[in-house]
GROMACS .gro file of C-alpha atoms in nm:
model
  121
    1ARG     CA    1  -9.621  -2.076  -1.253
    2GLN     CA    2  -9.420  -2.325  -1.436
    3ARG     CA    3  -9.177  -2.294  -1.684
    4PRO     CA    4  -9.236  -2.616  -1.974
    5ARG     CA    5  -8.956  -2.784  -2.008
    6PHE     CA    6  -8.840  -2.961  -2.322
    7ASP     CA    7  -8.601  -3.164  -2.537
    8ARG     CA    8  -8.285  -3.042  -2.761
    9MET     CA    9  -8.561  -3.226  -3.020
   10SER     CA   10  -8.837  -2.967  -3.006
   11ALA     CA   11  -8.947  -2.584  -2.860
   12PRO     CA   12  -9.213  -2.536  -2.699
   13THR     CA   13  -9.469  -2.278  -2.790
   14THR     CA   14  -9.845  -2.212  -2.605
   15SER     CA   15 -10.153  -2.144  -2.811
   16GLY     CA   16 -10.446  -2.030  -2.606
   17MET     CA   17 -10.411  -2.220  -2.322
   18GLN     CA   18 -10.244  -2.541  -2.489
   19GLU     CA   19  -9.876  -2.610  -2.536
   20ILE     CA   20  -9.756  -2.683  -2.857
   21LYS     CA   21  -9.380  -2.867  -2.930
   22ARG     CA   22  -9.270  -2.798  -3.284
   23PRO     CA   23  -8.959  -2.947  -3.417
   24ILE     CA   24  -8.655  -2.706  -3.353
   25ARG     CA   25  -8.444  -2.862  -3.666
   26GLY     CA   26  -8.737  -2.845  -3.882
   27LEU     CA   27  -8.855  -2.481  -3.770
   28ILE     CA   28  -8.425  -2.431  -3.815
   29MET     CA   29  -8.410  -2.608  -4.168
   30ARG     CA   30  -8.686  -2.460  -4.271
   31LYS     CA   31  -8.526  -2.080  -4.191
   32LEU     CA   32  -8.196  -2.155  -4.321
   33THR     CA   33  -8.324  -2.290  -4.682
   34ILE     CA   34  -8.523  -1.988  -4.729
   35ALA     CA   35  -8.232  -1.814  -4.576
   36GLY     CA   36  -7.996  -1.958  -4.833
   37PHE     CA   37  -8.204  -1.920  -5.083
   38ALA     CA   38  -8.264  -1.519  -5.035
   39LEU     CA   39  -7.914  -1.514  -4.990
   40ALA     CA   40  -7.836  -1.643  -5.320
   41THR     CA   41  -8.072  -1.485  -5.503
   42ALA     CA   42  -7.911  -1.203  -5.330
   43LEU     CA   43  -7.547  -1.317  -5.444
   44THR     CA   44  -7.699  -1.387  -5.826
   45ALA     CA   45  -7.802  -1.080  -5.896
   46GLY     CA   46  -7.502  -0.888  -5.719
   47CYS     CA   47  -7.326  -0.995  -5.911
   48ALA     CA   48  -7.366  -0.998  -6.214
   49THR     CA   49  -7.256  -0.687  -6.297
   50THR     CA   50  -6.967  -0.810  -6.139
   51ASP     CA   51  -6.919  -1.105  -6.391
   52GLN     CA   52  -7.008  -0.947  -6.645
   53GLY     CA   53  -6.687  -0.695  -6.602
   54ALA     CA   54  -6.419  -0.979  -6.559
   55ILE     CA   55  -6.608  -1.143  -6.853
   56ASP     CA   56  -6.547  -0.832  -7.005
   57GLU     CA   57  -6.198  -0.774  -6.853
   58ALA     CA   58  -6.119  -1.142  -6.955
   59ASN     CA   59  -6.211  -1.121  -7.283
   60ALA     CA   60  -5.986  -0.770  -7.338
   61THR     CA   61  -5.743  -1.015  -7.181
   62ALA     CA   62  -5.825  -1.281  -7.467
   63SER     CA   63  -5.820  -1.035  -7.684
   64SER     CA   64  -5.455  -0.931  -7.576
   65ALA     CA   65  -5.264  -1.223  -7.511
   66GLU     CA   66  -5.407  -1.328  -7.895
   67GLN     CA   67  -5.246  -1.005  -8.026
   68THR     CA   68  -4.930  -1.082  -7.879
   69ALA     CA   69  -4.919  -1.509  -8.005
   70GLU     CA   70  -5.002  -1.310  -8.360
   71ASN     CA   71  -4.687  -1.102  -8.334
   72ALA     CA   72  -4.488  -1.311  -8.208
   73LEU     CA   73  -4.534  -1.598  -8.430
   74ASN     CA   74  -4.525  -1.339  -8.693
   75THR     CA   75  -4.208  -1.231  -8.569
   76ALA     CA   76  -4.108  -1.634  -8.542
   77ASN     CA   77  -4.213  -1.604  -8.915
   78SER     CA   78  -3.942  -1.307  -9.030
   79ALA     CA   79  -3.694  -1.523  -8.828
   80SER     CA   80  -3.764  -1.865  -9.038
   81SER     CA   81  -3.726  -1.682  -9.382
   82ALA     CA   82  -3.409  -1.495  -9.251
   83ALA     CA   83  -3.253  -1.855  -9.090
   84ARG     CA   84  -3.308  -2.009  -9.414
   85SER     CA   85  -3.198  -1.659  -9.635
   86ALA     CA   86  -2.932  -1.729  -9.416
   87GLN     CA   87  -2.879  -2.093  -9.443
   88SER     CA   88  -2.865  -2.015  -9.825
   89THR     CA   89  -2.592  -1.791  -9.872
   90ALA     CA   90  -2.431  -2.047  -9.626
   91ASP     CA   91  -2.466  -2.310  -9.847
   92GLU     CA   92  -2.333  -2.121 -10.147
   93ALA     CA   93  -2.057  -1.967  -9.995
   94LEU     CA   94  -1.991  -2.288  -9.844
   95ALA     CA   95  -2.055  -2.468 -10.268
   96ALA     CA   96  -1.792  -2.118 -10.363
   97ALA     CA   97  -1.494  -2.227 -10.085
   98LYS     CA   98  -1.511  -2.604 -10.191
   99ALA     CA   99  -1.431  -2.493 -10.532
  100ALA     CA  100  -1.199  -2.260 -10.431
  101GLN     CA  101  -0.995  -2.534 -10.263
  102ARG     CA  102  -1.076  -2.777 -10.537
  103ALA     CA  103  -0.920  -2.452 -10.811
  104ALA     CA  104  -0.547  -2.398 -10.499
  105GLU     CA  105  -0.574  -2.794 -10.455
  106GLU     CA  106  -0.510  -2.895 -10.872
  107ALA     CA  107  -0.261  -2.549 -10.889
  108ASN     CA  108  -0.040  -2.693 -10.687
  109GLU     CA  109  -0.118  -3.002 -10.869
  110ARG     CA  110   0.028  -2.841 -11.151
  111ALA     CA  111   0.250  -2.659 -10.995
  112LYS     CA  112   0.432  -2.994 -10.827
  113ARG     CA  113   0.492  -3.141 -11.168
  114MET     CA  114   0.630  -2.787 -11.299
  115LEU     CA  115   0.839  -2.829 -10.990
  116GLU     CA  116   0.926  -3.216 -11.088
  117ARG     CA  117   0.972  -3.144 -11.466
  118ALA     CA  118   1.213  -2.845 -11.381
  119SER     CA  119   1.463  -3.084 -11.115
  120GLN     CA  120   1.443  -3.369 -11.480
  121LYS     CA  121   1.606  -3.200 -11.684
   0.00000   0.00000   0.00000
């Protein structure tokens, strides 16, 4: 019995006594496509619960990050308020120091004049 010869583009199959040639690429591509759809379906079904778990975990992480950001904002607002209060206190202290300096300068001027008058007598 002679073996049928085939090229790379076709494969022999026997139906009864007659040899039939099918293109290999078409058959393999069809099988690969079906296998791909089956794999995609299995992965999608298998990952559905994993995806929900990942979504829940991401939501929890986002909620935690939002709470942390809100706490940071509250802390920054408190610090800003304290800084404004400190600035106000510093401004008041500076105004008081300037007033004290003016009073000291005026007292020095009066003392100078008194010394000059005393030295003229």
